């Protein structure tokens, strides 16, 4: 994709994972988003080491087909990422959870979140994932619009389940049934 901000591309990451520099950039990206109030599961920004451990764990799942990691680059610098991981419970192993999608604020609205999610859905189909789930905070209208437009269906709501200080938010549960979908 070519836009005013420069050449952008979304790539699925291989078993080698991200470089140290890319990992640091993703950590900075998450730090900025969470500090700005993004609903990504953290109350305060994660430390760079925590992000590195998380990305290493996701990367370890790529080889055996237990995870997929996609990164959005602008001019070769990571500006967004997302991943899914297969459920660990033996009876749920045919399914995976889309745990995070995040795009740097200055690059939001340019289609990268949609492309990241689409690429991760295609990877799930390739890995014969049957149902791809996700959950999100109820006030995240932009993410809700994105996921619903890609076919995710809401299957539940836990009211006032998410706590951020004194504030409470609904937790929304979504699923995309991939059975019968081909690449
Ligand atoms: C949610 C998020 C990943 C979307 O990424 P993005 O790159 O901005 O999204 P895109 O540009 O691909 O737009 C995808 C859809 O989001 C919605 N959207 C995008 N910009 C929007 C805006 N300014 N206002 C309202 N909706 C908007 C639209 O439905 C859009 O669909 P379209 O392509 O038909 O216009 C991004 O906003 C983000 O990183 N948010 C903070 C972290 C977060 O909340 N992640 C999701 C956790 S579940």
Coordinates of N, CA and C and ligand atoms in Angstrom, one line a residue:
X1 N 0.8 -1.2 0.0 CA 0.0 0.0 0.0 C 0.9 1.2 0.0
X2 N 0.6 2.2 -0.9 CA 1.3 3.5 -0.9 C 0.4 4.6 -0.4
X3 N 0.8 5.3 0.6 CA 0.0 6.4 1.1 C 0.9 7.6 1.4
X4 N 0.3 8.6 1.9 CA 1.0 9.9 2.2 C 2.1 9.6 3.2
X5 N 2.0 8.6 4.1 CA 3.0 8.4 5.1 C 4.1 7.5 4.6
X6 N 4.0 7.0 3.3 CA 5.1 6.2 2.8 C 4.6 4.8 2.5
X7 N 5.6 4.0 2.0 CA 5.2 2.6 1.6 C 4.9 1.8 2.9
X8 N 3.8 1.1 2.9 CA 3.5 0.2 4.0 C 3.2 -1.2 3.5
X9 N 3.4 -2.1 4.4 CA 3.3 -3.5 4.1 C 3.0 -4.3 5.4
X10 N 2.1 -5.3 5.3 CA 1.9 -6.2 6.4 C 2.5 -7.5 6.1
X11 N 3.3 -8.1 7.0 CA 4.0 -9.3 6.8 C 3.7 -10.3 7.9
X12 N 3.5 -11.6 7.5 CA 3.5 -12.6 8.5 C 4.9 -12.9 8.9
X13 N 5.2 -13.0 10.2 CA 6.5 -13.3 10.7 C 6.8 -14.8 10.7
X14 N 8.0 -15.1 10.3 CA 8.5 -16.5 10.3 C 9.0 -16.9 11.6
X15 N 9.5 -18.2 11.6 CA 10.0 -18.8 12.9 C 11.2 -18.0 13.5
X16 N 11.9 -17.2 12.7 CA 13.0 -16.4 13.3 C 12.5 -15.3 14.2
X17 N 11.3 -14.9 14.1 CA 10.7 -13.8 14.9 C 11.2 -12.4 14.5
X18 N 11.0 -11.5 15.4 CA 11.4 -10.1 15.1 C 12.9 -9.9 15.5
X19 N 13.5 -8.9 14.9 CA 14.8 -8.5 15.3 C 14.7 -7.8 16.7
X20 N 15.8 -7.7 17.4 CA 15.8 -6.9 18.6 C 15.3 -5.5 18.5
X21 N 15.7 -4.9 17.4 CA 15.3 -3.5 17.1 C 13.8 -3.5 16.9
X22 N 13.3 -4.4 16.1 CA 11.8 -4.5 15.8 C 11.0 -4.7 17.1
X23 N 11.6 -5.6 18.0 CA 10.9 -5.9 19.3 C 10.9 -4.6 20.1
X24 N 12.0 -3.9 20.1 CA 12.0 -2.6 20.9 C 11.0 -1.6 20.4
X25 N 10.8 -1.6 19.0 CA 9.9 -0.7 18.4 C 8.4 -1.1 18.8
X26 N 8.2 -2.4 18.8 CA 6.8 -2.8 19.2 C 6.6 -2.5 20.7
X27 N 7.6 -2.6 21.5 CA 7.4 -2.3 22.9 C 7.1 -0.8 23.1
X28 N 7.8 0.0 22.3 CA 7.5 1.5 22.3 C 6.1 1.8 21.9
X29 N 5.7 1.1 20.8 CA 4.3 1.2 20.3 C 3.3 0.9 21.3
X30 N 3.5 -0.2 22.0 CA 2.5 -0.6 23.1 C 2.6 0.3 24.2
X31 N 3.7 0.8 24.6 CA 3.9 1.7 25.7 C 3.0 3.0 25.4
X32 N 3.2 3.5 24.2 CA 2.5 4.7 23.8 C 1.0 4.5 23.8
X33 N 0.5 3.4 23.2 CA -0.9 3.1 23.1 C -1.5 2.9 24.5
X34 N -0.9 2.1 25.4 CA -1.5 1.9 26.7 C -1.4 3.2 27.5
X35 N -0.3 3.9 27.4 CA -0.3 5.2 28.2 C -1.4 6.1 27.7
X36 N -1.8 6.0 26.5 CA -2.9 6.8 25.9 C -4.2 6.3 26.2
X37 N -4.3 5.1 26.9 CA -5.6 4.6 27.3 C -6.2 3.5 26.4
X38 N -5.3 3.0 25.5 CA -5.8 1.9 24.6 C -6.2 0.7 25.4
X39 N -7.2 0.0 24.9 CA -7.7 -1.2 25.6 C -7.0 -2.4 25.1
X40 N -5.8 -2.7 25.6 CA -5.0 -3.8 25.2 C -4.7 -4.8 26.3
X41 N -5.4 -4.6 27.4 CA -5.2 -5.6 28.5 C -4.3 -5.2 29.6
X42 N -3.6 -4.1 29.4 CA -2.8 -3.6 30.4 C -3.4 -2.3 31.0
X43 N -3.2 -2.1 32.3 CA -3.6 -0.9 33.0 C -2.5 0.2 32.8
X44 N -1.2 -0.3 33.0 CA -0.1 0.6 32.8 C 0.8 0.0 31.7
X45 N 1.6 0.8 31.0 CA 2.3 0.3 29.9 C 3.2 -0.9 30.3
X46 N 3.3 -1.9 29.5 CA 4.2 -3.1 29.8 C 5.6 -2.7 29.6
X47 N 6.5 -3.3 30.5 CA 7.9 -3.0 30.3 C 8.4 -3.7 29.1
X48 N 9.5 -3.1 28.5 CA 10.0 -3.7 27.2 C 10.4 -5.2 27.4
X49 N 10.9 -5.6 28.6 CA 11.2 -7.0 28.8 C 9.9 -7.9 28.7
X50 N 8.9 -7.4 29.2 CA 7.6 -8.1 29.2 C 7.1 -8.3 27.8
X51 N 7.3 -7.3 27.0 CA 6.9 -7.4 25.6 C 7.8 -8.3 24.8
X52 N 9.1 -8.3 25.1 CA 10.0 -9.2 24.5 C 9.7 -10.7 24.8
X53 N 9.3 -10.9 26.1 CA 9.0 -12.3 26.5 C 7.7 -12.7 25.8
X54 N 6.7 -11.8 25.7 CA 5.5 -12.1 25.0 C 5.7 -12.5 23.5
X55 N 6.5 -11.6 22.9 CA 6.7 -11.8 21.4 C 7.6 -13.1 21.2
X56 N 8.5 -13.4 22.1 CA 9.2 -14.7 22.0 C 8.3 -15.9 22.2
X57 N 7.4 -15.8 23.1 CA 6.5 -16.9 23.3 C 5.6 -17.1 22.1
X58 N 5.1 -16.0 21.5 CA 4.2 -16.1 20.3 C 5.1 -16.7 19.2
X59 N 6.3 -16.2 19.1 CA 7.2 -16.7 18.0 C 7.5 -18.2 18.1
X60 N 7.6 -18.7 19.4 CA 7.9 -20.1 19.6 C 6.7 -21.0 19.1
X61 N 5.5 -20.4 19.0 CA 4.3 -21.1 18.6 C 4.2 -21.1 17.0
X62 N 5.0 -20.3 16.3 CA 4.8 -20.2 14.9 C 5.2 -21.5 14.2
X63 N 6.3 -22.1 14.5 CA 6.8 -23.3 13.9 C 5.8 -24.4 13.9
X64 N 5.4 -24.8 15.1 CA 4.4 -25.9 15.3 C 3.0 -25.5 14.8
X65 N 2.8 -24.3 14.3 CA 1.4 -23.9 13.9 C 0.5 -23.5 15.0
X66 N 1.1 -23.2 16.1 CA 0.2 -22.8 17.3 C 0.0 -21.3 17.4
X67 N 0.6 -20.5 16.5 CA 0.5 -19.1 16.6 C 0.8 -18.5 15.3
X68 N 0.3 -17.3 15.1 CA 0.7 -16.5 13.9 C 0.9 -15.0 14.4
X69 N 1.9 -14.4 13.8 CA 2.3 -13.0 14.2 C 2.4 -12.2 12.9
X70 N 1.7 -11.1 12.9 CA 1.7 -10.2 11.7 C 2.2 -8.9 12.1
X71 N 3.0 -8.2 11.3 CA 3.5 -6.9 11.6 C 3.3 -6.0 10.4
X72 N 2.8 -4.8 10.7 CA 2.7 -3.7 9.7 C 3.9 -2.8 9.7
X73 N 4.5 -2.7 8.6 CA 5.7 -1.8 8.4 C 5.3 -0.6 7.6
X74 N 5.9 0.5 8.0 CA 5.9 1.7 7.1 C 7.4 2.1 7.0
X75 N 7.8 2.1 5.7 CA 9.2 2.4 5.4 C 10.1 1.5 6.3
X76 N 9.7 0.2 6.3 CA 10.5 -0.9 7.0 C 10.5 -0.8 8.6
X77 N 9.8 0.2 9.1 CA 9.7 0.3 10.6 C 8.3 -0.3 11.1
X78 N 8.3 -1.1 12.1 CA 7.0 -1.6 12.6 C 6.2 -0.5 13.1
X79 N 4.9 -0.5 12.7 CA 4.0 0.5 13.2 C 2.7 -0.1 13.7
X80 N 2.7 -1.4 13.6 CA 1.5 -2.2 14.1 C 1.8 -3.6 14.1
X81 N 1.0 -4.4 14.9 CA 1.2 -5.8 15.0 C -0.1 -6.5 15.5
X82 N -0.1 -7.8 15.3 CA -1.2 -8.6 15.9 C -0.9 -10.0 15.9
X83 N -1.5 -10.8 16.7 CA -1.2 -12.2 16.7 C -2.4 -13.0 17.2
X84 N -2.4 -14.3 16.8 CA -3.3 -15.2 17.5 C -2.5 -16.4 18.0
X85 N -3.1 -17.0 19.0 CA -2.5 -18.3 19.6 C -3.6 -19.3 19.7
X86 N -3.2 -20.5 19.4 CA -4.1 -21.7 19.6 C -4.4 -21.8 21.1
X87 N -5.6 -22.2 21.4 CA -5.9 -22.5 22.8 C -5.1 -23.7 23.4
X88 N -4.7 -23.6 24.6 CA -3.9 -24.7 25.2 C -4.7 -25.9 25.6
X89 N -6.0 -25.6 26.1 CA -6.8 -26.7 26.6 C -7.0 -27.8 25.4
X90 N -6.7 -29.0 25.7 CA -6.8 -30.1 24.7 C -8.1 -30.1 23.9
X91 N -9.2 -29.8 24.5 CA -10.5 -29.9 23.8 C -10.7 -28.6 23.0
X92 N -9.8 -27.6 23.2 CA -10.0 -26.3 22.4 C -8.9 -26.1 21.4
X93 N -8.0 -27.1 21.2 CA -6.8 -26.9 20.4 C -7.1 -26.6 18.9
X94 N -8.3 -27.0 18.5 CA -8.7 -26.7 17.1 C -9.0 -25.2 16.9
X95 N -9.1 -24.5 18.0 CA -9.5 -23.1 17.9 C -8.3 -22.2 18.4
X96 N -8.4 -20.9 18.1 CA -7.4 -19.9 18.4 C -8.0 -18.6 18.9
X97 N -7.2 -17.8 19.6 CA -7.7 -16.6 20.1 C -6.8 -15.4 19.5
X98 N -7.5 -14.5 18.9 CA -6.8 -13.3 18.3 C -6.6 -12.4 19.5
X99 N -5.4 -12.4 20.1 CA -5.2 -11.7 21.4 C -5.0 -10.2 21.3
X100 N -4.3 -9.8 20.2 CA -4.0 -8.4 20.1 C -3.9 -7.9 18.7
X101 N -4.4 -6.8 18.4 CA -4.2 -6.0 17.2 C -3.9 -4.6 17.6
X102 N -2.8 -4.0 17.2 CA -2.5 -2.6 17.6 C -1.8 -1.9 16.5
X103 N -2.2 -0.7 16.3 CA -1.6 0.2 15.2 C -1.2 1.5 15.9
X104 N 0.0 2.0 15.6 CA 0.4 3.3 16.2 C -0.6 4.4 15.8
X105 N -0.9 5.3 16.8 CA -1.9 6.3 16.6 C -1.7 7.1 15.3
X106 N -0.5 7.4 14.9 CA -0.3 8.2 13.8 C -0.5 7.5 12.5
X107 N -0.7 6.2 12.6 CA -0.9 5.4 11.3 C -2.3 4.7 11.3
X108 N -3.1 5.0 12.3 CA -4.5 4.5 12.4 C -5.3 5.1 11.3
X109 N -6.3 4.4 10.9 CA -7.3 4.9 9.9 C -6.7 4.7 8.4
X110 N -5.6 4.1 8.3 CA -5.0 3.9 6.9 C -5.2 2.5 6.4
X111 N -5.9 1.7 7.1 CA -6.2 0.4 6.6 C -5.3 -0.7 7.2
X112 N -4.3 -0.3 8.0 CA -3.4 -1.3 8.5 C -4.0 -2.3 9.5
X113 N -4.9 -1.8 10.3 CA -5.6 -2.7 11.3 C -6.4 -3.8 10.5
X114 N -7.1 -3.3 9.5 CA -7.9 -4.2 8.6 C -7.0 -5.3 8.0
X115 N -5.8 -4.8 7.4 CA -4.9 -5.7 6.7 C -4.3 -6.7 7.7
X116 N -3.9 -6.2 8.9 CA -3.3 -7.1 9.9 C -4.3 -8.2 10.2
X117 N -5.6 -7.8 10.5 CA -6.6 -8.8 10.9 C -6.9 -9.8 9.7
X118 N -7.0 -9.3 8.5 CA -7.2 -10.1 7.4 C -6.1 -11.1 7.2
X119 N -4.9 -10.7 7.3 CA -3.8 -11.6 7.1 C -3.8 -12.7 8.2
X120 N -4.1 -12.3 9.4 CA -4.2 -13.3 10.5 C -5.3 -14.3 10.4
X121 N -6.4 -13.8 9.8 CA -7.5 -14.7 9.5 C -7.1 -15.7 8.5
X122 N -6.4 -15.2 7.4 CA -6.0 -16.2 6.3 C -5.0 -17.2 6.9
X123 N -4.1 -16.7 7.8 CA -3.2 -17.7 8.4 C -3.9 -18.7 9.3
X124 N -5.0 -18.3 9.9 CA -5.8 -19.2 10.7 C -6.4 -20.3 9.8
X125 N -6.9 -19.8 8.7 CA -7.5 -20.8 7.7 C -6.5 -21.8 7.3
X126 N -5.3 -21.3 6.9 CA -4.2 -22.2 6.5 C -3.8 -23.2 7.5
X127 N -4.0 -22.8 8.8 CA -3.6 -23.7 9.9 C -4.8 -24.5 10.4
X128 N -5.9 -24.5 9.6 CA -7.1 -25.3 9.9 C -7.7 -24.9 11.3
X129 N -7.6 -23.7 11.7 CA -8.2 -23.2 12.9 C -9.7 -23.2 12.6
X130 N -10.5 -23.8 13.5 CA -12.0 -23.9 13.2 C -12.7 -22.6 13.7
X131 N -12.4 -22.1 14.9 CA -13.0 -20.9 15.3 C -12.0 -19.9 15.9
X132 N -12.0 -18.7 15.4 CA -11.1 -17.7 15.9 C -11.9 -16.8 16.8
X133 N -11.5 -16.7 18.0 CA -12.2 -15.9 19.0 C -11.4 -14.6 19.3
X134 N -12.1 -13.7 19.9 CA -11.4 -12.5 20.4 C -12.3 -11.9 21.5
X135 N -11.8 -11.1 22.3 CA -12.6 -10.3 23.2 C -12.1 -8.9 23.3
X136 N -12.9 -7.9 23.6 CA -12.5 -6.6 23.7 C -13.3 -5.7 24.6
X137 N -12.8 -4.6 24.9 CA -13.5 -3.7 25.8 C -14.7 -3.0 25.1
X138 N -15.8 -2.9 25.8 CA -17.0 -2.5 25.2 C -17.0 -1.1 24.6
X139 N -16.1 -0.2 25.0 CA -16.1 1.1 24.5 C -15.2 1.3 23.3
X140 N -14.7 0.1 22.8 CA -13.7 0.2 21.7 C -14.5 0.1 20.3
X141 N -15.2 1.2 20.0 CA -16.1 1.2 18.9 C -15.4 0.9 17.6
X142 N -14.2 1.5 17.4 CA -13.5 1.3 16.2 C -13.1 -0.2 16.0
X143 N -12.7 -0.8 17.0 CA -12.3 -2.2 16.9 C -13.6 -3.1 16.6
X144 N -14.7 -2.7 17.3 CA -15.9 -3.5 17.1 C -16.3 -3.4 15.6
X145 N -16.2 -2.1 15.1 CA -16.6 -2.0 13.6 C -15.7 -2.8 12.7
X146 N -14.4 -2.8 13.1 CA -13.5 -3.6 12.2 C -13.8 -5.0 12.3
X147 N -13.9 -5.6 13.5 CA -14.2 -7.0 13.6 C -15.5 -7.5 13.0
X148 N -16.5 -6.7 13.3 CA -17.9 -7.1 12.7 C -17.8 -7.0 11.2
X149 N -17.1 -6.0 10.6 CA -17.0 -5.9 9.2 C -16.3 -7.1 8.5
X150 N -15.5 -7.8 9.4 CA -14.7 -8.9 8.9 C -15.5 -10.3 9.2
X151 N -16.7 -10.2 9.7 CA -17.5 -11.4 9.9 C -17.5 -11.9 11.3
X152 N -16.8 -11.3 12.2 CA -16.9 -11.8 13.6 C -18.3 -11.5 14.2
X153 N -18.8 -12.5 14.9 CA -20.2 -12.4 15.5 C -20.0 -12.3 17.0
X154 N -20.8 -11.4 17.6 CA -20.7 -11.3 19.1 C -21.5 -12.4 19.7
X155 N -20.9 -13.2 20.6 CA -21.6 -14.3 21.3 C -21.8 -14.1 22.7
X156 N -21.4 -12.9 23.2 CA -21.6 -12.7 24.7 C -21.1 -11.4 25.1
X157 N -21.6 -11.0 26.3 CA -21.1 -9.7 26.9 C -21.1 -10.0 28.4
X158 N -20.0 -9.5 29.0 CA -20.0 -9.5 30.5 C -20.0 -8.0 30.9
X159 N -21.1 -7.6 31.5 CA -21.3 -6.2 31.8 C -20.4 -5.8 33.0
X160 N -19.8 -4.6 32.8 CA -18.9 -4.0 33.8 C -17.9 -4.9 34.3
X161 N -17.3 -5.7 33.5 CA -16.3 -6.7 33.8 C -14.9 -6.2 33.8
X162 N -14.6 -5.2 33.0 CA -13.2 -4.7 32.8 C -13.0 -3.5 33.7
X163 N -12.0 -3.6 34.6 CA -11.7 -2.5 35.5 C -10.5 -1.7 35.1
X164 N -10.6 -0.4 35.1 CA -9.5 0.5 34.9 C -9.7 1.6 35.9
X165 N -8.9 1.5 37.1 CA -9.2 2.4 38.2 C -10.7 2.2 38.6
X166 N -11.4 3.3 38.8 CA -12.8 3.2 39.3 C -13.7 2.9 38.1
X167 N -13.2 3.1 36.9 CA -14.1 2.9 35.7 C -14.3 1.4 35.4
X168 N -15.5 1.1 35.0 CA -15.9 -0.3 34.6 C -16.4 -0.3 33.2
X169 N -16.0 -1.3 32.4 CA -16.4 -1.4 31.0 C -16.9 -2.8 30.8
X170 N -17.8 -2.9 29.8 CA -18.3 -4.3 29.4 C -17.1 -5.0 28.7
X171 N -17.2 -6.3 28.7 CA -16.2 -7.1 28.0 C -17.1 -7.8 26.9
X172 N -16.7 -7.7 25.6 CA -17.5 -8.3 24.5 C -16.7 -9.5 24.0
X173 N -17.4 -10.5 23.7 CA -16.8 -11.7 23.2 C -17.3 -12.0 21.7
X174 N -16.3 -12.2 20.8 CA -16.6 -12.4 19.4 C -16.0 -13.7 18.9
X175 N -16.6 -14.2 17.9 CA -16.0 -15.4 17.2 C -16.2 -15.4 15.7
X176 N -15.3 -15.9 15.0 CA -15.4 -16.1 13.6 C -15.2 -17.6 13.3
X177 N -16.3 -18.1 12.7 CA -16.3 -19.6 12.4 C -15.7 -19.8 11.0
X178 N -14.6 -20.5 11.0 CA -13.8 -20.6 9.8 C -14.0 -22.0 9.1
X179 N -14.9 -22.8 9.8 CA -15.1 -24.1 9.2 C -15.8 -24.0 7.8
X180 N -15.2 -24.6 6.8 CA -15.7 -24.5 5.5 C -15.1 -23.4 4.7
X181 N -14.3 -22.5 5.4 CA -13.7 -21.4 4.6 C -12.4 -22.0 4.0
X182 N -12.1 -21.6 2.8 CA -10.9 -22.0 2.1 C -10.1 -20.8 1.8
X183 N -8.8 -20.9 1.6 CA -7.9 -19.8 1.4 C -8.1 -19.3 -0.1
Ligands
LIG1 C1 -8.4 -1.0 16.4 C2 -7.2 -0.7 15.5 C3 -6.3 -1.8 15.5 C4 -7.7 -0.4 14.1 O1 -6.6 -0.2 13.3 P1 -6.6 0.9 12.1 O2 -5.4 0.7 11.3 O3 -6.9 2.3 12.7 O4 -7.9 0.4 11.3 P2 -8.2 0.6 9.8 O5 -7.7 1.8 9.2 O6 -7.8 -0.7 9.1 O7 -9.8 0.7 9.8 C5 -10.5 -0.5 10.1 C6 -11.9 -0.1 10.5 O8 -11.8 0.5 11.7 C7 -12.8 1.5 11.8 N1 -12.2 2.8 11.9 C8 -11.0 3.2 11.4 N2 -10.7 4.5 11.7 C9 -11.8 5.0 12.3 C10 -12.2 6.2 12.9 N3 -11.4 7.3 12.8 N4 -13.4 6.3 13.5 C11 -14.3 5.2 13.5 N5 -14.0 4.0 13.0 C12 -12.8 3.9 12.4 C13 -13.6 1.4 10.5 O9 -14.7 0.5 10.7 C14 -12.6 0.9 9.6 O10 -13.3 0.2 8.5 P3 -13.1 0.7 7.0 O11 -11.8 0.2 6.6 O12 -14.3 0.1 6.3 O13 -13.1 2.2 7.1 C15 -6.5 0.6 16.0 O14 -7.5 1.7 16.1 C16 -5.8 0.5 17.3 O15 -4.6 0.1 17.3 N6 -6.4 0.8 18.4 C17 -5.8 0.8 19.7 C18 -5.5 -0.7 20.2 C19 -6.8 -1.4 20.2 O16 -7.8 -1.0 20.7 N7 -6.7 -2.6 19.6 C20 -7.9 -3.5 19.5 C21 -8.0 -4.3 20.7 S1 -9.2 -5.6 20.6

